[in-house]
Every structure is written in C-alpha cells, then in structure tokens.
Amino acid sequence: MRRLIPPGAEESFVQLSEGRVRVLLGGTTTGTRTPAVLIHGAGDAAGISWFRSFTSLGTDRRVIALDLPGFGGTTEIPPLGGPDHMADFVVRIARELTVGKVVVGGVSMGGDVALNVALRHPDFTSALILIGPGGLAERVGGRATHFFAWLGAQLPDWVLLPLTRVANRFTGSVLKAIVKDPATIPPEVVEEFVREARAPRAGVAYGRYNQATLGRRTLRNNLLPRVHEISAPTLLFHGADDPMVNPEGSRRAAELMPNARLVLAPDTGHWAQLEAYDLFTDEVRRFLAEADPTPMAQ
C-alpha cells in the first residue's frame, strides 16, 4: 500500500531488531535550529497529522515524523499500549537517527506521548508543541460515559476487530464528528484517513492505548498533577470547538506549567493544526523564535 507523503517530506525506514519503523524526513539537515520530532494522533499516522507541517517547520531545521508501532506503515512491530512506552520508543528512534535534543510536537494521543517524553526524558526535550493533547483529563466525559468507554476497551480482539470494520464503513461521518468544517481538510488527507481506517487491523493500536490508559473510574494517564515538573517552553494549540478532547485540559495545563502558553483557535475542531493551518503556522513560528532563538553550534 502506497502511503501519503506530505509536501516537503520523504519516506524512509529505521530497521530495528523487532522490525521496520516508517519515518518521514523533511526540512534541512544544514539548518541551524533544533530538530523537530513529531508524533501523530490516534487512528491516523504521520502523513495525516503532519501533512501541512513539513514545509512550515522545515525552513531552518530538520523535521522527523514517525509512525508509531501498529499505526500507518509501522506494522511489523506490535502496538506498545501506553504513552510512556511510546515516549521511550520516540526517543529511541530519534537516537537511531543521531538526533540529540529536539522540539517535540504531538497531536491528540501524540500530545500525551509528547508530555511523557518531556517528563521521562527532560534532557531530550528542548520545547513542546501540543495540539489538542490527551493526557490532561481525569476521565472521559462524565462518570457514566467514562465507565462505558472503559467497558468498551475491555473487548477482546475477536469482538473489537469486526466492530471496528463495521464502524469504519462510516469514516466520512466520523471525520465530520472530528473537525469543525471538513472542507478545511486537504482531500489527500481525507483519502488517507479512509484508507487507514479500512486497513486489516485498523483500530488495534488505538485499542491498546485505550486499554492502557482507561481505568474503571478515572484515566490512568492524567498528567495534570505532574505538568508543573515540565520546564521546557510549551505551546498548547487547541481548537476552541474540539469535540474529542476538552480544551479545559489544555487551559489547566497552561496555568500549571511554568513556561507554557495556550492558543485557542476559534471555529476549529480536533485537527487544529490542519483546520486552522495559517494561525497554527504563525503561532508556531512566533513560539519557536522565542523558545529556540540561538542557532545550534555546527
């Protein structure tokens, strides 16, 4: 299956003992700024989450976006489950690519992973860009909603996979529930989202993440009690009308973190970096000009 390659990126693979990891590489290797490592959201892959980011971020820095195990083109390696294991994996791949300290970006589930990178590997993290990040809530909705979400996560694969295949026939309707205005999403991204949703084991990796993070009564991955430990400069960019992840988590994190700023994108849903691309690009460039002002030594 030929997968989406964003403008300004090229496809490569990192060979590990467990299998191959698909990575998208872009930007400039001769740039003077700290490299950026980008982490996709759940239910998609690097080419979807970061379709519009390689050209905007890569003018003066190296840009790396990987497909986590079980997502996109990294299908030989079993899903990792929780965001802590994913965070360690991201750092491992960056080191395989001989990358040191980086700007870490994450969307949704990837934002949860990025927060774990900052907490578990502070010396690796120069700055954080978090778009509609997970990991900043006590539970999914109210108590009843959370309980049924937890219950659904306990389904065995022989039940989960057929249900996922049925649900994925309605991917177009799902997209409308994620974004505020589907017309803001590039058609190439929509087509790739549909292809990913209809892949043979679609939903398994996200299911493993849910199983790892959904407790019976609360979320196990709630990092709000710990975000004050993150000293790296942080931009939280969240759609004001995000139907998937409540912006309140980002607001509270921005208040608790010592060096964080929140931008709420108006009339924008969950894929804020795609839906409000111009605003996102302006805010990221402004943020990085302050957070990463000094060229790296050559």
mmCIF file of C-alpha atoms in Angstrom:
data_model
loop_
_atom_site.group_PDB
_atom_site.id
_atom_site.type_symbol
_atom_site.label_atom_id
_atom_site.label_comp_id
_atom_site.label_asym_id
_atom_site.label_seq_id
_atom_site.Cartn_x
_atom_site.Cartn_y
_atom_site.Cartn_z
ATOM 1 C CA MET A 1 0.000 0.000 0.000
ATOM 2 C CA ARG A 2 1.418 3.377 -1.025
ATOM 3 C CA ARG A 3 1.046 5.794 1.859
ATOM 4 C CA LEU A 4 0.651 9.557 1.886
ATOM 5 C CA ILE A 5 3.883 11.550 1.846
ATOM 6 C CA PRO A 6 3.399 15.216 2.773
ATOM 7 C CA PRO A 7 4.882 18.037 0.675
ATOM 8 C CA GLY A 8 8.468 18.647 1.737
ATOM 9 C CA ALA A 9 8.904 15.130 3.192
ATOM 10 C CA GLU A 10 10.422 11.886 2.010
ATOM 11 C CA GLU A 11 9.732 8.377 3.239
ATOM 12 C CA SER A 12 12.395 6.328 4.980
ATOM 13 C CA PHE A 13 12.615 3.360 7.354
ATOM 14 C CA VAL A 14 14.559 2.655 10.525
ATOM 15 C CA GLN A 15 15.441 -1.001 10.933
ATOM 16 C CA LEU A 16 15.167 -2.313 14.492
ATOM 17 C CA SER A 17 15.562 -5.869 15.735
ATOM 18 C CA GLU A 18 11.746 -6.054 16.080
ATOM 19 C CA GLY A 19 11.015 -4.761 12.571
ATOM 20 C CA ARG A 20 10.950 -1.628 10.407
ATOM 21 C CA VAL A 21 9.695 1.763 11.534
ATOM 22 C CA ARG A 22 8.348 4.138 8.894
ATOM 23 C CA VAL A 23 9.588 7.703 9.258
ATOM 24 C CA LEU A 24 9.009 10.848 7.250
ATOM 25 C CA LEU A 25 12.036 13.119 6.944
ATOM 26 C CA GLY A 26 11.989 16.744 5.873
ATOM 27 C CA GLY A 27 13.394 20.154 6.466
ATOM 28 C CA THR A 28 17.062 20.905 6.121
ATOM 29 C CA THR A 29 19.971 18.927 7.533
ATOM 30 C CA THR A 30 22.126 22.047 7.309
ATOM 31 C CA GLY A 31 19.742 24.233 9.285
ATOM 32 C CA THR A 32 20.870 25.961 12.442
ATOM 33 C CA ARG A 33 17.841 25.303 14.638
ATOM 34 C CA THR A 34 16.940 22.437 16.946
ATOM 35 C CA PRO A 35 15.379 19.496 15.040
ATOM 36 C CA ALA A 36 11.675 18.754 15.461
ATOM 37 C CA VAL A 37 10.287 15.280 16.160
ATOM 38 C CA LEU A 38 6.537 14.996 15.507
ATOM 39 C CA ILE A 39 4.119 12.425 16.960
ATOM 40 C CA HIS A 40 0.803 11.654 15.258
ATOM 41 C CA GLY A 41 -2.611 11.146 16.816
ATOM 42 C CA ALA A 42 -4.702 8.043 17.330
ATOM 43 C CA GLY A 43 -6.447 6.477 14.372
ATOM 44 C CA ASP A 44 -4.102 8.085 11.863
ATOM 45 C CA ALA A 45 -0.404 8.277 11.037
ATOM 46 C CA ALA A 46 2.427 10.753 10.489
ATOM 47 C CA GLY A 47 1.388 11.668 6.954
ATOM 48 C CA ILE A 48 -2.096 12.637 8.134
ATOM 49 C CA SER A 49 -1.343 14.549 11.327
ATOM 50 C CA TRP A 50 1.608 16.449 9.863
ATOM 51 C CA PHE A 51 0.586 16.819 6.211
ATOM 52 C CA ARG A 52 0.898 20.610 6.331
ATOM 53 C CA SER A 53 3.812 20.916 8.758
ATOM 54 C CA PHE A 54 6.960 19.859 6.902
ATOM 55 C CA THR A 55 7.149 22.938 4.712
ATOM 56 C CA SER A 56 6.291 25.362 7.529
ATOM 57 C CA LEU A 57 8.576 23.823 10.170
ATOM 58 C CA GLY A 58 11.416 22.739 7.908
ATOM 59 C CA THR A 59 12.700 26.057 6.595
ATOM 60 C CA ASP A 60 15.583 26.132 9.089
ATOM 61 C CA ARG A 61 15.503 22.794 10.902
ATOM 62 C CA ARG A 62 15.359 19.047 10.382
ATOM 63 C CA VAL A 63 11.852 17.553 10.741
ATOM 64 C CA ILE A 64 11.158 13.919 11.641
ATOM 65 C CA ALA A 65 7.731 12.293 11.977
ATOM 66 C CA LEU A 66 7.375 8.588 12.710
ATOM 67 C CA ASP A 67 4.551 6.074 12.541
ATOM 68 C CA LEU A 68 4.294 4.510 15.990
ATOM 69 C CA PRO A 69 4.127 0.676 16.181
ATOM 70 C CA GLY A 70 0.781 -0.586 14.923
ATOM 71 C CA PHE A 71 -0.007 2.677 13.110
ATOM 72 C CA GLY A 72 0.477 3.665 9.470
ATOM 73 C CA GLY A 73 3.448 1.929 7.890
ATOM 74 C CA THR A 74 4.945 0.525 11.105
ATOM 75 C CA THR A 75 3.038 -2.733 11.048
ATOM 76 C CA GLU A 76 5.783 -5.274 11.778
ATOM 77 C CA ILE A 77 6.095 -4.191 15.418
ATOM 78 C CA PRO A 78 3.197 -4.867 17.830
ATOM 79 C CA PRO A 79 1.447 -1.851 19.397
ATOM 80 C CA LEU A 80 3.095 -0.547 22.548
ATOM 81 C CA GLY A 81 -0.009 0.348 24.553
ATOM 82 C CA GLY A 82 0.585 3.207 26.965
ATOM 83 C CA PRO A 83 2.020 6.662 26.214
ATOM 84 C CA ASP A 84 5.013 6.063 28.488
ATOM 85 C CA HIS A 85 6.209 3.158 26.314
ATOM 86 C CA MET A 86 5.501 5.191 23.188
ATOM 87 C CA ALA A 87 7.554 8.082 24.589
ATOM 88 C CA ASP A 88 10.560 5.830 25.145
ATOM 89 C CA PHE A 89 10.138 4.487 21.607
ATOM 90 C CA VAL A 90 10.129 8.001 20.112
ATOM 91 C CA VAL A 91 13.388 8.820 21.880
ATOM 92 C CA ARG A 92 14.874 5.509 20.718
ATOM 93 C CA ILE A 93 14.073 6.270 17.071
ATOM 94 C CA ALA A 94 15.454 9.806 17.360
ATOM 95 C CA ARG A 95 18.697 8.408 18.698
ATOM 96 C CA GLU A 96 18.814 5.848 15.887
ATOM 97 C CA LEU A 97 18.682 8.854 13.570
ATOM 98 C CA THR A 98 21.502 10.505 15.567
ATOM 99 C CA VAL A 99 19.278 13.307 16.791
ATOM 100 C CA GLY A 100 20.002 14.876 20.171
ATOM 101 C CA LYS A 101 17.877 17.485 21.897
ATOM 102 C CA VAL A 102 14.669 18.249 19.978
ATOM 103 C CA VAL A 103 11.470 20.215 19.764
ATOM 104 C CA VAL A 104 8.743 17.619 20.370
ATOM 105 C CA GLY A 105 5.336 18.053 18.719
ATOM 106 C CA GLY A 106 2.285 15.905 19.350
ATOM 107 C CA VAL A 107 -1.359 15.782 18.250
ATOM 108 C CA SER A 108 -4.080 14.302 20.493
ATOM 109 C CA MET A 109 -2.698 10.914 21.624
ATOM 110 C CA GLY A 110 0.644 12.153 20.304
ATOM 111 C CA GLY A 111 0.366 15.115 22.669
ATOM 112 C CA ASP A 112 0.024 12.667 25.547
ATOM 113 C CA VAL A 113 3.144 10.899 24.274
ATOM 114 C CA ALA A 114 5.000 14.214 23.925
ATOM 115 C CA LEU A 115 4.185 15.134 27.529
ATOM 116 C CA ASN A 116 5.584 11.777 28.607
ATOM 117 C CA VAL A 117 8.727 12.444 26.576
ATOM 118 C CA ALA A 118 9.208 15.727 28.453
ATOM 119 C CA LEU A 119 8.670 14.079 31.845
ATOM 120 C CA ARG A 120 10.701 10.936 31.198
ATOM 121 C CA HIS A 121 13.448 12.492 29.069
ATOM 122 C CA PRO A 122 13.776 16.160 30.081
ATOM 123 C CA ASP A 123 17.311 16.423 28.705
ATOM 124 C CA PHE A 124 15.980 15.346 25.309
ATOM 125 C CA THR A 125 13.208 17.965 25.207
ATOM 126 C CA SER A 126 14.033 21.495 24.091
ATOM 127 C CA ALA A 127 10.426 22.645 23.655
ATOM 128 C CA LEU A 128 6.916 21.236 23.289
ATOM 129 C CA ILE A 129 4.189 21.895 20.719
ATOM 130 C CA LEU A 130 0.949 20.232 21.832
ATOM 131 C CA ILE A 131 -2.159 20.208 19.628
ATOM 132 C CA GLY A 132 -5.393 19.149 21.354
ATOM 133 C CA PRO A 133 -3.307 16.921 23.637
ATOM 134 C CA GLY A 134 -4.580 13.896 25.504
ATOM 135 C CA GLY A 135 -3.318 13.077 28.967
ATOM 136 C CA LEU A 136 -4.804 16.173 30.596
ATOM 137 C CA ALA A 137 -8.122 14.955 31.975
ATOM 138 C CA GLU A 138 -9.386 12.984 34.965
ATOM 139 C CA ARG A 139 -11.914 10.972 32.973
ATOM 140 C CA VAL A 140 -13.687 10.687 29.618
ATOM 141 C CA GLY A 141 -16.771 12.893 29.967
ATOM 142 C CA GLY A 142 -18.995 12.174 32.968
ATOM 143 C CA ARG A 143 -18.795 9.123 35.204
ATOM 144 C CA ALA A 144 -21.272 7.069 33.165
ATOM 145 C CA THR A 145 -19.603 7.952 29.848
ATOM 146 C CA HIS A 146 -16.224 7.055 31.265
ATOM 147 C CA PHE A 147 -17.445 3.707 32.602
ATOM 148 C CA PHE A 148 -18.873 2.676 29.229
ATOM 149 C CA ALA A 149 -15.680 3.811 27.483
ATOM 150 C CA TRP A 150 -13.688 1.627 29.899
ATOM 151 C CA LEU A 151 -16.094 -1.257 29.305
ATOM 152 C CA GLY A 152 -15.668 -0.971 25.529
ATOM 153 C CA ALA A 153 -11.885 -1.030 25.910
ATOM 154 C CA GLN A 154 -12.095 -4.444 27.568
ATOM 155 C CA LEU A 155 -13.491 -6.114 24.451
ATOM 156 C CA PRO A 156 -11.288 -8.912 23.092
ATOM 157 C CA ASP A 157 -9.848 -8.564 19.596
ATOM 158 C CA TRP A 158 -12.221 -11.152 18.143
ATOM 159 C CA VAL A 159 -15.087 -8.805 19.052
ATOM 160 C CA LEU A 160 -13.275 -5.485 18.603
ATOM 161 C CA LEU A 161 -11.987 -6.059 15.067
ATOM 162 C CA PRO A 162 -15.359 -6.921 13.429
ATOM 163 C CA LEU A 163 -16.988 -3.963 15.206
ATOM 164 C CA THR A 164 -14.201 -1.676 14.018
ATOM 165 C CA ARG A 165 -14.602 -2.881 10.425
ATOM 166 C CA VAL A 166 -18.319 -2.089 10.537
ATOM 167 C CA ALA A 167 -17.736 1.328 12.111
ATOM 168 C CA ASN A 168 -15.048 2.198 9.584
ATOM 169 C CA ARG A 169 -17.528 1.948 6.731
ATOM 170 C CA PHE A 170 -18.765 5.300 8.000
ATOM 171 C CA THR A 171 -15.380 7.038 8.109
ATOM 172 C CA GLY A 172 -16.755 10.106 6.347
ATOM 173 C CA SER A 173 -19.280 10.631 9.128
ATOM 174 C CA VAL A 174 -16.546 10.096 11.715
ATOM 175 C CA LEU A 175 -14.458 12.840 10.116
ATOM 176 C CA LYS A 176 -17.386 15.243 10.359
ATOM 177 C CA ALA A 177 -17.515 14.490 14.089
ATOM 178 C CA ILE A 178 -13.796 15.268 14.497
ATOM 179 C CA VAL A 179 -13.403 18.549 12.636
ATOM 180 C CA LYS A 180 -15.474 21.696 12.644
ATOM 181 C CA ASP A 181 -15.514 22.091 8.856
ATOM 182 C CA PRO A 182 -14.431 19.106 6.719
ATOM 183 C CA ALA A 183 -13.807 21.492 3.810
ATOM 184 C CA THR A 184 -10.690 22.754 5.621
ATOM 185 C CA ILE A 185 -9.032 19.311 5.367
ATOM 186 C CA PRO A 186 -6.971 18.596 2.222
ATOM 187 C CA PRO A 187 -8.595 15.861 0.076
ATOM 188 C CA GLU A 188 -5.356 13.828 0.152
ATOM 189 C CA VAL A 189 -5.617 13.677 3.954
ATOM 190 C CA VAL A 190 -9.256 12.595 3.822
ATOM 191 C CA GLU A 191 -8.426 9.810 1.362
ATOM 192 C CA GLU A 192 -5.525 8.606 3.529
ATOM 193 C CA PHE A 193 -7.689 8.708 6.658
ATOM 194 C CA VAL A 194 -10.240 6.464 4.940
ATOM 195 C CA ARG A 195 -7.516 4.050 3.764
ATOM 196 C CA GLU A 196 -6.018 3.814 7.247
ATOM 197 C CA ALA A 197 -9.437 3.213 8.778
ATOM 198 C CA ARG A 198 -10.056 0.301 6.406
ATOM 199 C CA ALA A 199 -6.678 -1.394 6.874
ATOM 200 C CA PRO A 200 -6.894 -5.038 8.087
ATOM 201 C CA ARG A 201 -6.012 -4.351 11.739
ATOM 202 C CA ALA A 202 -7.211 -0.758 11.964
ATOM 203 C CA GLY A 203 -8.099 0.236 15.491
ATOM 204 C CA VAL A 204 -5.958 -2.344 17.284
ATOM 205 C CA ALA A 205 -3.113 0.023 18.221
ATOM 206 C CA TYR A 206 -5.545 2.697 19.412
ATOM 207 C CA GLY A 207 -7.406 -0.033 21.294
ATOM 208 C CA ARG A 208 -4.191 -0.970 23.103
ATOM 209 C CA TYR A 209 -3.700 2.693 24.038
ATOM 210 C CA ASN A 210 -7.241 2.839 25.435
ATOM 211 C CA GLN A 211 -6.722 -0.380 27.376
ATOM 212 C CA ALA A 212 -3.554 1.061 28.907
ATOM 213 C CA THR A 213 -4.993 4.453 29.804
ATOM 214 C CA LEU A 214 -8.646 3.844 30.701
ATOM 215 C CA GLY A 215 -9.151 2.879 34.317
ATOM 216 C CA ARG A 216 -12.535 1.770 35.575
ATOM 217 C CA ARG A 217 -13.294 5.153 37.176
ATOM 218 C CA THR A 218 -10.549 7.523 36.013
ATOM 219 C CA LEU A 219 -7.898 7.895 33.347
ATOM 220 C CA ARG A 220 -4.555 6.375 34.263
ATOM 221 C CA ASN A 221 -2.695 8.815 32.011
ATOM 222 C CA ASN A 222 -3.873 12.056 33.636
ATOM 223 C CA LEU A 223 -0.702 14.161 33.820
ATOM 224 C CA LEU A 224 -2.234 17.336 35.250
ATOM 225 C CA PRO A 225 -0.769 16.544 38.713
ATOM 226 C CA ARG A 226 2.701 16.408 37.126
ATOM 227 C CA VAL A 227 2.821 19.002 34.345
ATOM 228 C CA HIS A 228 4.309 21.586 36.729
ATOM 229 C CA GLU A 229 7.504 19.498 36.509
ATOM 230 C CA ILE A 230 7.928 20.352 32.811
ATOM 231 C CA SER A 231 10.203 23.366 32.459
ATOM 232 C CA ALA A 232 10.575 23.235 28.661
ATOM 233 C CA PRO A 233 8.839 26.095 26.797
ATOM 234 C CA THR A 234 5.441 24.823 25.691
ATOM 235 C CA LEU A 235 2.830 25.937 23.171
ATOM 236 C CA LEU A 236 -0.625 24.440 23.644
ATOM 237 C CA PHE A 237 -2.691 24.917 20.472
ATOM 238 C CA HIS A 238 -6.280 23.736 20.840
ATOM 239 C CA GLY A 239 -9.417 24.024 18.740
ATOM 240 C CA ALA A 240 -11.991 26.042 20.672
ATOM 241 C CA ASP A 241 -14.718 23.702 19.397
ATOM 242 C CA ASP A 242 -12.787 20.433 19.792
ATOM 243 C CA PRO A 243 -15.418 17.680 20.206
ATOM 244 C CA MET A 244 -12.881 14.962 21.052
ATOM 245 C CA VAL A 245 -10.596 16.485 23.698
ATOM 246 C CA ASN A 246 -11.964 19.163 26.013
ATOM 247 C CA PRO A 247 -9.880 22.378 25.753
ATOM 248 C CA GLU A 248 -10.227 22.720 29.528
ATOM 249 C CA GLY A 249 -7.346 20.282 29.984
ATOM 250 C CA SER A 250 -5.047 22.485 27.915
ATOM 251 C CA ARG A 251 -6.204 25.574 29.788
ATOM 252 C CA ARG A 252 -5.433 23.997 33.160
ATOM 253 C CA ALA A 253 -2.074 22.709 31.934
ATOM 254 C CA ALA A 254 -1.090 26.185 30.708
ATOM 255 C CA GLU A 255 -1.856 27.564 34.160
ATOM 256 C CA LEU A 256 0.122 24.844 35.951
ATOM 257 C CA MET A 257 3.188 24.702 33.700
ATOM 258 C CA PRO A 258 5.912 27.271 34.465
ATOM 259 C CA ASN A 259 6.655 28.175 30.830
ATOM 260 C CA ALA A 260 3.526 27.478 28.787
ATOM 261 C CA ARG A 261 1.140 29.457 26.601
ATOM 262 C CA LEU A 262 -2.311 28.450 25.332
ATOM 263 C CA VAL A 263 -3.776 29.451 21.976
ATOM 264 C CA LEU A 264 -7.435 28.607 21.369
ATOM 265 C CA ALA A 265 -8.216 28.502 17.649
ATOM 266 C CA PRO A 266 -11.760 29.811 17.029
ATOM 267 C CA ASP A 267 -14.263 27.790 14.964
ATOM 268 C CA THR A 268 -11.841 24.851 14.983
ATOM 269 C CA GLY A 269 -12.260 21.194 15.904
ATOM 270 C CA HIS A 270 -9.844 18.429 16.864
ATOM 271 C CA TRP A 271 -7.360 18.619 13.958
ATOM 272 C CA ALA A 272 -6.436 22.209 14.755
ATOM 273 C CA GLN A 273 -3.039 22.072 13.000
ATOM 274 C CA LEU A 274 -4.852 21.204 9.753
ATOM 275 C CA GLU A 275 -8.084 23.156 10.170
ATOM 276 C CA ALA A 276 -6.508 26.425 11.352
ATOM 277 C CA TYR A 277 -3.266 25.989 9.439
ATOM 278 C CA ASP A 278 -2.440 29.676 8.933
ATOM 279 C CA LEU A 279 -2.974 30.538 12.595
ATOM 280 C CA PHE A 280 -1.071 27.415 13.660
ATOM 281 C CA THR A 281 1.880 28.298 11.432
ATOM 282 C CA ASP A 282 2.003 31.881 12.708
ATOM 283 C CA GLU A 283 1.812 30.810 16.354
ATOM 284 C CA VAL A 284 4.421 28.059 15.976
ATOM 285 C CA ARG A 285 6.881 30.371 14.219
ATOM 286 C CA ARG A 286 6.386 33.009 16.895
ATOM 287 C CA PHE A 287 6.791 30.406 19.639
ATOM 288 C CA LEU A 288 9.926 28.860 18.168
ATOM 289 C CA ALA A 289 11.512 32.261 17.590
ATOM 290 C CA GLU A 290 11.301 32.755 21.365
ATOM 291 C CA ALA A 291 11.915 29.167 22.526
ATOM 292 C CA ASP A 292 14.735 28.351 20.095
ATOM 293 C CA PRO A 293 16.424 31.703 19.364
ATOM 294 C CA THR A 294 20.059 30.645 19.266
ATOM 295 C CA PRO A 295 21.461 28.710 16.297
ATOM 296 C CA MET A 296 22.933 25.323 17.173
ATOM 297 C CA ALA A 297 26.689 25.003 17.076
ATOM 298 C CA GLN A 298 27.875 23.431 13.840
#
